[in-house]
Coordinates of C-alpha atoms and ligand atoms in Angstrom, one line a residue:
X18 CA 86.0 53.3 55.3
X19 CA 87.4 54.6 52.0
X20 CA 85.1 57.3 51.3
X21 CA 83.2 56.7 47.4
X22 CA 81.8 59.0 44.6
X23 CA 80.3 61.7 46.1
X24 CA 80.6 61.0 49.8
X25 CA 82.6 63.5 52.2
X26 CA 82.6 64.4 55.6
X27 CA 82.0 68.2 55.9
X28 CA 82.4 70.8 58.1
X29 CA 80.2 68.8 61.1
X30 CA 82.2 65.7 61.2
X31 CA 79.2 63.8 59.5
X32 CA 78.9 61.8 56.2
X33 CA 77.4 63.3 53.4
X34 CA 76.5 61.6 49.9
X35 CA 75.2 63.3 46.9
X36 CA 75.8 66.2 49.0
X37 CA 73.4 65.4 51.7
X38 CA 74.0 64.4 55.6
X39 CA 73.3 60.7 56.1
X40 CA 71.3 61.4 59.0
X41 CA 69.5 63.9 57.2
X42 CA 68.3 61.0 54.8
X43 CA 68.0 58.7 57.6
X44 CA 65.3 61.5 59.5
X45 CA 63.5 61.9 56.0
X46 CA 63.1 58.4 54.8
X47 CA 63.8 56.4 57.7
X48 CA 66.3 53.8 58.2
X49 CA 67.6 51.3 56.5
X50 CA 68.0 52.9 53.7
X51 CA 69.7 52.1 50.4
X52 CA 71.4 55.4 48.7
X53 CA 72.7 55.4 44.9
X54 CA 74.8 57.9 44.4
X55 CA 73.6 58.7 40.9
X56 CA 76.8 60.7 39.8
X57 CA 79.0 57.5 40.7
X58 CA 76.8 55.3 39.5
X59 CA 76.5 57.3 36.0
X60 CA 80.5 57.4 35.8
X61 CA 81.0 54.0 36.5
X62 CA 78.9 53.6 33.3
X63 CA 81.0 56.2 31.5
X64 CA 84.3 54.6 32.3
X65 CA 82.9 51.6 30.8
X66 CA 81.6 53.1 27.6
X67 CA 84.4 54.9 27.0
X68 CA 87.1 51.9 27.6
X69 CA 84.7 49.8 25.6
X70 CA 82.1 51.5 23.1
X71 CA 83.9 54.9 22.4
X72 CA 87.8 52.7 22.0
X73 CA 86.9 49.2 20.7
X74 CA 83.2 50.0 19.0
X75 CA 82.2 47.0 21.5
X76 CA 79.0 46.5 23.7
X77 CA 78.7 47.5 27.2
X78 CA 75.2 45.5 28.8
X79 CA 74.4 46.3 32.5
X80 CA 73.7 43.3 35.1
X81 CA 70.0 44.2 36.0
X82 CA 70.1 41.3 38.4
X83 CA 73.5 42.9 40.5
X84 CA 70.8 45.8 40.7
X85 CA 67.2 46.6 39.2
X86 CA 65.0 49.2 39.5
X87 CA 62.5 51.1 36.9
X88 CA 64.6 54.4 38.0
X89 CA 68.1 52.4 37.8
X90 CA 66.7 50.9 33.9
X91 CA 66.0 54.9 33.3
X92 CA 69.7 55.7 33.8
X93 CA 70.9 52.8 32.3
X94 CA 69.3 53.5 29.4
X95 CA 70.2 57.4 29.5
X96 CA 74.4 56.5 29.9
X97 CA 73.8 54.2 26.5
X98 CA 74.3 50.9 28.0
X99 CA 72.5 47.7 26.9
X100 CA 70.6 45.8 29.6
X101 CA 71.2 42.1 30.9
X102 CA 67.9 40.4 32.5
X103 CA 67.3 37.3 33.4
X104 CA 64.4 36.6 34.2
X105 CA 60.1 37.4 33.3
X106 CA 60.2 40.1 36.2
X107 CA 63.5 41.6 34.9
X108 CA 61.7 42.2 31.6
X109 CA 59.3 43.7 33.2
X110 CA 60.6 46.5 34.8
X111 CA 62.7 46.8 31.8
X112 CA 59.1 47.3 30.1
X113 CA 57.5 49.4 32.3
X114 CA 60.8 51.8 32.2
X115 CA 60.6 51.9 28.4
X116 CA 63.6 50.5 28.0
X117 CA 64.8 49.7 24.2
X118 CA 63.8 46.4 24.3
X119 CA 66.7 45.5 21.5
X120 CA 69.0 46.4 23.9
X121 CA 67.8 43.9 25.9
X122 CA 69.9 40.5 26.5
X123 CA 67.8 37.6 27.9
X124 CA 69.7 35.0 30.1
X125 CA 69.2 32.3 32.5
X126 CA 69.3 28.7 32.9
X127 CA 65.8 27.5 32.9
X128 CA 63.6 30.1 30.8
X129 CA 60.2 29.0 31.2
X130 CA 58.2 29.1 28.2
X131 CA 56.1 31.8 29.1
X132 CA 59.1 33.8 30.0
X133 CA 60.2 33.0 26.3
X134 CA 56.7 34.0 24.7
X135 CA 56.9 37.5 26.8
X136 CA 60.8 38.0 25.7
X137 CA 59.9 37.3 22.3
X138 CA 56.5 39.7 22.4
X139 CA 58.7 42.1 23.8
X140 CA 61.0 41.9 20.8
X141 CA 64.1 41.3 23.2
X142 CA 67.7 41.8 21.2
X143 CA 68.9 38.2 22.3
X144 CA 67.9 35.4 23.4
X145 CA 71.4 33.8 25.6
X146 CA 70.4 30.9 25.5
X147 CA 71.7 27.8 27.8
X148 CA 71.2 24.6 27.0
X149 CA 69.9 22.6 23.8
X150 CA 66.6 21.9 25.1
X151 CA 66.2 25.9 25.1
X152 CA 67.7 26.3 21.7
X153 CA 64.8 23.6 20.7
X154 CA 61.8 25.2 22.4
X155 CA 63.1 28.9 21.4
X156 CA 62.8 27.8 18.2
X157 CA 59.0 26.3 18.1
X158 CA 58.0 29.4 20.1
X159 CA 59.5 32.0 17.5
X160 CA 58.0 29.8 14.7
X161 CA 54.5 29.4 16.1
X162 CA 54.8 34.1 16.1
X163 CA 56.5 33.8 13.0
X164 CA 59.4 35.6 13.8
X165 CA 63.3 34.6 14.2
X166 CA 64.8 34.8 17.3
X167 CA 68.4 36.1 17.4
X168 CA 70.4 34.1 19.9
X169 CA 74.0 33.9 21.6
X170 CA 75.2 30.8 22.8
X171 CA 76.3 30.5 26.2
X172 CA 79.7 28.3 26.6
X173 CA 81.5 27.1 29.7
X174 CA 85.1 27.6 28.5
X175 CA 86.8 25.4 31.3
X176 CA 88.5 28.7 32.5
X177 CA 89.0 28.7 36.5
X178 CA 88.4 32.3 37.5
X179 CA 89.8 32.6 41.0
X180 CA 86.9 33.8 42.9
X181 CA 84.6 32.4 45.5
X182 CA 83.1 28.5 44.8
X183 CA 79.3 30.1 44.8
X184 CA 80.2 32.7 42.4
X185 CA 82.3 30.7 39.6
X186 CA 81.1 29.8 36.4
X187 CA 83.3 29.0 33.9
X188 CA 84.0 25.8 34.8
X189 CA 82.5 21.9 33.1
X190 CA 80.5 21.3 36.1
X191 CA 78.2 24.3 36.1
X192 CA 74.6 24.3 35.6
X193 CA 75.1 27.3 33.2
X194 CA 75.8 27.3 29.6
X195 CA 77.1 24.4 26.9
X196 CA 80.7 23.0 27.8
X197 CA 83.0 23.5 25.0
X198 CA 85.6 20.2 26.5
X199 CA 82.5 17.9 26.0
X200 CA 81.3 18.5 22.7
X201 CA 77.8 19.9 23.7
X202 CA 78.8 23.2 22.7
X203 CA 79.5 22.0 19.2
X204 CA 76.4 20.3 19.3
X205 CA 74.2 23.2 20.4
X206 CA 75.9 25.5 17.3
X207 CA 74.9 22.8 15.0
X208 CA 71.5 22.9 16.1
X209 CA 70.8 26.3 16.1
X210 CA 72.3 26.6 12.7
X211 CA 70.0 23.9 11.4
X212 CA 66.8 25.1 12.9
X213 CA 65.4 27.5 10.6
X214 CA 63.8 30.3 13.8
X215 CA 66.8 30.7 15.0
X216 CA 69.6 33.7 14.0
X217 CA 72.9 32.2 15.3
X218 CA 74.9 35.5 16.4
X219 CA 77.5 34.7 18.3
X220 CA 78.9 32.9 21.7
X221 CA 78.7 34.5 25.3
X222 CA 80.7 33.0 28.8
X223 CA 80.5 34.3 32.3
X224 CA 83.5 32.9 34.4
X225 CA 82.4 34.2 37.6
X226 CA 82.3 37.3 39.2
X227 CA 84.4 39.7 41.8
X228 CA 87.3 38.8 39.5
X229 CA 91.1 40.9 40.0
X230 CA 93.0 38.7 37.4
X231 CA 93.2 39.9 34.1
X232 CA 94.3 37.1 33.1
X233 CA 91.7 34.9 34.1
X234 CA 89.3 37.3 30.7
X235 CA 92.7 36.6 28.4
X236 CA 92.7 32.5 29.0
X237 CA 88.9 33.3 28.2
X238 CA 88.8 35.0 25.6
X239 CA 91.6 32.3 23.7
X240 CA 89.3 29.6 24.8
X241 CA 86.5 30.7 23.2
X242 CA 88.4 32.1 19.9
X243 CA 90.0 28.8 19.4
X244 CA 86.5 27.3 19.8
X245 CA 85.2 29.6 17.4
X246 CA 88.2 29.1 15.2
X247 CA 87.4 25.5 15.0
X248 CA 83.6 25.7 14.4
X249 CA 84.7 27.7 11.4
X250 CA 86.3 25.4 10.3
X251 CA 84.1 22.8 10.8
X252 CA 80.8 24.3 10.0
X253 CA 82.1 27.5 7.8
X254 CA 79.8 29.8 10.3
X255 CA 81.4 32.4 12.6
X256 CA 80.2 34.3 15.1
X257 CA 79.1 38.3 15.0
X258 CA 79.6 38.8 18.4
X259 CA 82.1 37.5 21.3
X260 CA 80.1 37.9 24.9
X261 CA 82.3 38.0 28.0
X262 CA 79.9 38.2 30.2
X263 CA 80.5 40.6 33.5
X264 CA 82.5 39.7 36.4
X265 CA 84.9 42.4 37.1
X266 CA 86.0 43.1 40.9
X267 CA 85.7 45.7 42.9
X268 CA 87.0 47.4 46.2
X269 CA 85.2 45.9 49.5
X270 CA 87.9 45.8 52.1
X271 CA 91.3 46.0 52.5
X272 CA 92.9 44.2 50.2
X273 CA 90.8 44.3 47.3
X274 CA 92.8 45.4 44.1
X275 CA 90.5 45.5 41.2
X276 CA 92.0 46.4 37.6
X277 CA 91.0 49.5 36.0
X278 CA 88.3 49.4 33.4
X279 CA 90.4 50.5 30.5
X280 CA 92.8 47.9 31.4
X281 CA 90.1 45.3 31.4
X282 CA 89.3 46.6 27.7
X283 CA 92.7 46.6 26.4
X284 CA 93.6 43.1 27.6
X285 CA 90.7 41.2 26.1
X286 CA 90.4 43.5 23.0
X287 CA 94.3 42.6 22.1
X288 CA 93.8 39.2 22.6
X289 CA 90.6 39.0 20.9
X290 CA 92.5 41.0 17.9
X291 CA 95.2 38.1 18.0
X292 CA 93.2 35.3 18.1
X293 CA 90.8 36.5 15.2
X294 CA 94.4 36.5 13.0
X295 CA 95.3 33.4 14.3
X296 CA 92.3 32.0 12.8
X297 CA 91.7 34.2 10.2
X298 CA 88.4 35.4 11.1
X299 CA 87.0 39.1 11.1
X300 CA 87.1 40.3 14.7
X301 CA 84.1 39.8 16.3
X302 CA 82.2 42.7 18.0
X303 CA 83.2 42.6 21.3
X304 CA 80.3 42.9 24.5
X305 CA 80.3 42.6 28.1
X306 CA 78.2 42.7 31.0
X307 CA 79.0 44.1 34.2
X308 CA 77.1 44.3 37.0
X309 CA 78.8 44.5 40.4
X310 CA 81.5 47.4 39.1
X311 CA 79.0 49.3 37.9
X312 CA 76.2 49.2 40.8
X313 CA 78.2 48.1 43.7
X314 CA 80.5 51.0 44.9
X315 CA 77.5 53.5 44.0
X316 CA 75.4 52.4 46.5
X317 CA 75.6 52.3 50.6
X318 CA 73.0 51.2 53.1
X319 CA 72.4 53.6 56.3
X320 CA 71.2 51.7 59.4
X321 CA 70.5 52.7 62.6
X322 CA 72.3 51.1 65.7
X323 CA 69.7 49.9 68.3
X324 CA 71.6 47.3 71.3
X325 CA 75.2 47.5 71.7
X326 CA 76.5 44.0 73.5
X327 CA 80.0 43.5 75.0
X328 CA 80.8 40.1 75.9
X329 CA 83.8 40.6 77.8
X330 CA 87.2 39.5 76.6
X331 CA 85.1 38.1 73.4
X332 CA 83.4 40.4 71.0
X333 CA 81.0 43.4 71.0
X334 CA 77.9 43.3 69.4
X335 CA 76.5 46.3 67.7
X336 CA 73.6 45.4 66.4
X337 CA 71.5 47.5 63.4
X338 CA 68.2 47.6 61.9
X339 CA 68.7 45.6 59.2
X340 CA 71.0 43.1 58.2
X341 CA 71.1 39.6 56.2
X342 CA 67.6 40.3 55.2
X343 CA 68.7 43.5 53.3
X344 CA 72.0 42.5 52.9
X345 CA 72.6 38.1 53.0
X346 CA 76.4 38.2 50.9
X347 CA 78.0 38.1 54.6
X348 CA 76.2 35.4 55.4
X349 CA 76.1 33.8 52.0
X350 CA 79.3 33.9 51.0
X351 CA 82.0 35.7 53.9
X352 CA 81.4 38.8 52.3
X353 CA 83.5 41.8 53.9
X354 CA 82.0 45.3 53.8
X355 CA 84.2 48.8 55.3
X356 CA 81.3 51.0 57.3
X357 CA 81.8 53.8 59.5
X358 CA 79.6 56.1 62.1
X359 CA 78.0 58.6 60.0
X360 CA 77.7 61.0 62.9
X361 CA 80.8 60.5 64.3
X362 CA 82.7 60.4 61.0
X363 CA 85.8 62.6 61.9
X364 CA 86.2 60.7 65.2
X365 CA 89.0 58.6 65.8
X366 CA 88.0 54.5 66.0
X367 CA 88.5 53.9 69.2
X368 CA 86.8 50.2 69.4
X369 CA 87.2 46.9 67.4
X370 CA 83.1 45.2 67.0
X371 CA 80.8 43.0 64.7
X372 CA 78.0 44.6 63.2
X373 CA 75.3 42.1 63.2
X374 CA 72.0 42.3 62.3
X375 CA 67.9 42.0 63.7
X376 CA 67.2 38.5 61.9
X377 CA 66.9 35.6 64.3
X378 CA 69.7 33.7 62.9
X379 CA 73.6 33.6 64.3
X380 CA 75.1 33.4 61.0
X381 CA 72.9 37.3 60.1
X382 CA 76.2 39.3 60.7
X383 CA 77.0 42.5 58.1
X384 CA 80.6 42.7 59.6
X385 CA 83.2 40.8 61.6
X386 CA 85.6 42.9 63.7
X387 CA 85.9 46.4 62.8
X388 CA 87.5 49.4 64.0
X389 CA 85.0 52.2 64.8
X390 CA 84.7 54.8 67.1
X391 CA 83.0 54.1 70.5
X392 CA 79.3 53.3 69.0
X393 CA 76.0 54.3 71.2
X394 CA 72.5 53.3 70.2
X395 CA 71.1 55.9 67.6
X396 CA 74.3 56.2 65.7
X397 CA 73.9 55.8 62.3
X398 CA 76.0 53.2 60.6
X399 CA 76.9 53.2 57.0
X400 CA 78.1 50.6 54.8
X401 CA 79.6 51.3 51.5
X402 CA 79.2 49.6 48.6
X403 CA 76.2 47.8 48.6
X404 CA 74.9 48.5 45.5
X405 CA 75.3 45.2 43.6
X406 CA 73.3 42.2 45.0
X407 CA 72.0 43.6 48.2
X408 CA 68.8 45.0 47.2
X409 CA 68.0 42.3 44.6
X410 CA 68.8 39.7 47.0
X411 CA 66.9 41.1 50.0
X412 CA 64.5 39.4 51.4
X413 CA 61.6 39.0 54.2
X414 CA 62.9 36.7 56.5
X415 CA 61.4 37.4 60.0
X416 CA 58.7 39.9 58.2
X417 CA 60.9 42.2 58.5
X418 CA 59.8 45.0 55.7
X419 CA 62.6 45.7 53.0
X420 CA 64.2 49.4 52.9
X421 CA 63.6 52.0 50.9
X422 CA 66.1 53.3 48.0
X423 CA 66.7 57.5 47.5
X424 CA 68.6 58.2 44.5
X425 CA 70.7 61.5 45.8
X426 CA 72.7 64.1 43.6
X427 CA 74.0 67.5 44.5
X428 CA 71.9 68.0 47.4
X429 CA 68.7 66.1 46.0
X430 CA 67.4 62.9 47.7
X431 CA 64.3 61.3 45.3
X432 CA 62.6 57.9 46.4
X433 CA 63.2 55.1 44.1
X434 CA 62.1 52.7 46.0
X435 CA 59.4 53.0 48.4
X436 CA 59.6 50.9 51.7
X437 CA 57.8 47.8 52.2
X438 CA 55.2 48.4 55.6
X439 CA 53.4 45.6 57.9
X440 CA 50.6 45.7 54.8
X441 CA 52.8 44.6 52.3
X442 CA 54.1 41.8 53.9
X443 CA 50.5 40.2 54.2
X444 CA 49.7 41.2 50.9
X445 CA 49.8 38.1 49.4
X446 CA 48.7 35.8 52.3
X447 CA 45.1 34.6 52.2
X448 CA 42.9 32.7 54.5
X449 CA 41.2 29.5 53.8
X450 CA 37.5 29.9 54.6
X451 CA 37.7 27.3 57.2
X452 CA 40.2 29.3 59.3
X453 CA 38.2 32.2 59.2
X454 CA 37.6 34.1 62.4
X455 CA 35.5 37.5 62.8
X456 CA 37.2 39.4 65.2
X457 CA 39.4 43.0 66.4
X458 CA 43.1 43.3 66.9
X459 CA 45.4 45.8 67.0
X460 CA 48.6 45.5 65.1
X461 CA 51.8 47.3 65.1
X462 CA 52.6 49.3 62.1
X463 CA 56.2 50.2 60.8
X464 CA 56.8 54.2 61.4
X465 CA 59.1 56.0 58.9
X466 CA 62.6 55.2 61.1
X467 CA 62.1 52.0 61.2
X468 CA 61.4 51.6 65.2
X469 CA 57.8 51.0 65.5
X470 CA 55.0 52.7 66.8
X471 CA 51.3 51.1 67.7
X472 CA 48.4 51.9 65.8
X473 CA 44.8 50.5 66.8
X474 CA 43.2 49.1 64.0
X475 CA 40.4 47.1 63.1
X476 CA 40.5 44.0 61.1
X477 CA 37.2 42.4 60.3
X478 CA 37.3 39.2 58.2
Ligands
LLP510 N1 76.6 38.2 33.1 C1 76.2 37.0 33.5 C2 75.8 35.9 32.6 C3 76.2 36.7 34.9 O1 75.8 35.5 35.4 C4 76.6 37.7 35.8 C5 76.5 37.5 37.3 C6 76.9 39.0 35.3 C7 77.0 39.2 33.9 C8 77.3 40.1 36.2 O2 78.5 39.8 36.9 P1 79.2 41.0 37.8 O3 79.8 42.0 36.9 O4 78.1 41.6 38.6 O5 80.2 40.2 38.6 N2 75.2 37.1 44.1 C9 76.7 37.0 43.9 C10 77.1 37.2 42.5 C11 76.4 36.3 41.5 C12 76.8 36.6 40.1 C13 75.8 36.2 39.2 N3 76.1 36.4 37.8 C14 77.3 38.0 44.9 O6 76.6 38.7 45.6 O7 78.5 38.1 44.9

């Protein structure tokens, strides 16, 4: 596993991170267990900021969905970074953090109106918006609070980004954004010019995500300058701001090459440079929004490894804690993660196994044949870089409770995330009257490793 940030194996042959022992963690807040390595996260903001705000002046906005948290809005904010949410609950947290709210960039497909009405109390920076039908009810919603909303539009440029099929974006058939090819996108400028709640500020695309090709940005970035060149044309308005969305790639597994960040900025500031001349337009302020290369190498998940299977001349099993239910991009999309023993870390691999996980489900796998040394129940298993999209896409399948997060820095582990326990996950369930029983039980109740222990308790309904 290519050791990240702040991890290193010390003295003892075992994994540290943030200058703490992975098993230490795992014996203080149980396992699994998210860790962000704050420093890596904060300089993976900093590379950002300074190939994009400090160079080009431009906009750097944070993915809160890659990775979300009222601590993770807190640093966010503190590196200077703008925040991309989409969704009622994103805004939210991005409240209750006390985030800048004009830094805030409000996206998705289907905003509800009472996602709109909150966005707009909350005096969000921009409304991204989707579709015309948006454009339409943004604009009664802002009227009816007498204020004007300033909005982006979101444009499928038609670019094919050479990524996963789950993940791309840019293309015509894509539930996100207005297609530029079709005319909609012309259409949904017009509008928003002619209704009077609306501040037209510029365009935005997203062509997908875990993106190496450079060129892939370039292609859009002339797409949506020659668009823009056009509607200038046609219409005499141009936009403030060009919007590139996120996307950028980062190191999972062997053979993963991702660009450099400055190199990311250069390439789509030259060509946003030449196509503004080419059209003789002033350059647009320049923002993007990455998510993934930002969150996802800063964080790592620490399981422990409970049965060990060996189906002979087949596969071995070593089977964790966790899995799809904390982490599902394995089984979602073939995702490939590097992990290593975290007590064993200076040993030699010695064995080739798949790391599945707890869920009852064939397909809840973390990793497919990897080389580690010869792995025992109790080891402690890490898995780098699942900070983007693990977390916010867990889930509860099986009741199992979802992990806690520590944020860890030079030698210092804080909670960020508390785990769920057995209450949690009934939180929300009720009884209809009619099913109602009086009666004792004794239920099981999650203990801080994650194995369970019994507890006698009495439930009286
Ligand atoms: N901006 C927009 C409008 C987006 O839709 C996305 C991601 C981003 C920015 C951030 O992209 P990033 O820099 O993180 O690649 N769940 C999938 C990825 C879905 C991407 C959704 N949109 C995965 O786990 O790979």
């Amino acid at each position: 596993m290519k050791l990240r940030g702040t991890m290193r194996v010390n003295s003892r042959g075992h994994l540290e991170i943030g200058g703490i022992e992975a098993a230490d963690l795992a014996g203080r807040f149980g396992t699994p267990l998210y860790v962000l390595d704050e420093e890596l996260f904060r300089q993976n903001c900093r590379d950002y900021h300074r190939a994009f705000v400090e160079k080009y002046g431009a906009e750097v906005i944070y993915a809160g969905k890659t990775l979300i948290t009222l601590a993770v809005c807190r640093l966010v904010e503190e590196e200077g970074l703008g925040l991309d949410v989409v969704s009622g609950g994103e805004i939210y947290t991005a409240l209750k953090a006390r985030f800048p709210m004009h830094r805030v960039y409000f996206h998705g497909n289907n905003k509800s109106p009472e996602e709109i009405k909150m966005a707009l109390e909350a005096g969000v920076g921009r409304f991204m918006a989707d579709n015309l039908q948006e454009i339409e009810i943004l604009n009664r919603l802002a009227g009816d609070m007498k204020v004007r909303a300033s909005v982006t539009i979101r444009l499928t440029p038609g670019i094919e980004a050479h990524t996963h099929e789950y993940v791309k974006t840019g293309q015509i058939d894509s539930k996100f954004g207005l297609a530029i090819q079709t005319g909609q996108a012309e259409e949904g400028i017009r509008l928003a010019l002619r209704l009077e709640n609306i501040s037209l500020r510029g365009l935005h695309c997203h062509i997908g995500s875990q993106i190496f090709d450079l060129d892939s940005y370039a292609h859009a970035v002339d797409a949506m300058m020659d668009f823009a060149g056009r509607m200038k044309r046609k219409t005499g308005w141009q936009p403030e701001e060009i919007n590139l969305g996120g996307g950028l790639g980062i190191y999972y597994a062997k053979g993963d090459s991702p660009p450099p960040v400055d190199r990311y900025a250069e390439v789509v500031m030259s060509r946003l440079k030449a196509k503004s001349a080419e059209h003789g337009m002033t350059i647009p302020r320049l923002m993007v929004e990455p998510g993934r290369s930002i969150s996802g190498p800063a964080g790592s998940t620490i399981y422990t490894v409970g049965t060990v299977k060996e189906i002979p001349g087949v596969r071995k099993y070593v089977a964790v804690d966790g899995g799809m239910s904390d982490n599902p991009r394995h089984a979602l999309y073939q995702a490939r993660y590097e992990a290593m023993l975290a007590n064993k870390a200076s040993l030699p691999p010695g064995e080739i196994v798949s790391v599945a996980g707890k869920c009852c489900e064939s397909g809840d796998m973390l990793i497919r044949d990897i080389a580690l040394p010869p792995v025992e129940p109790g080891d402690l298993l890490v898995v780098s870089c699942t900070g983007a999209y693990n977390y916010t896409m867990s889930m509860n399948y099986n009741r199992l409770p979802r992990p806690a997060m520590v944020l860890v820095r030079d030698g210092q582990a804080d909670l960020i995330l508390k785990r769920e326990n057995y209450e949690d996950l009934i939180r929300n369930d009720t009884i209809p009257d009619r099913l109602k029983k009086s009666k004792v039980v004794s239920i099981a109740s999650p203990s801080k490793t994650g194995l369970s222990h019994s507890v006698s308790c009495l439930l009286y309904s």
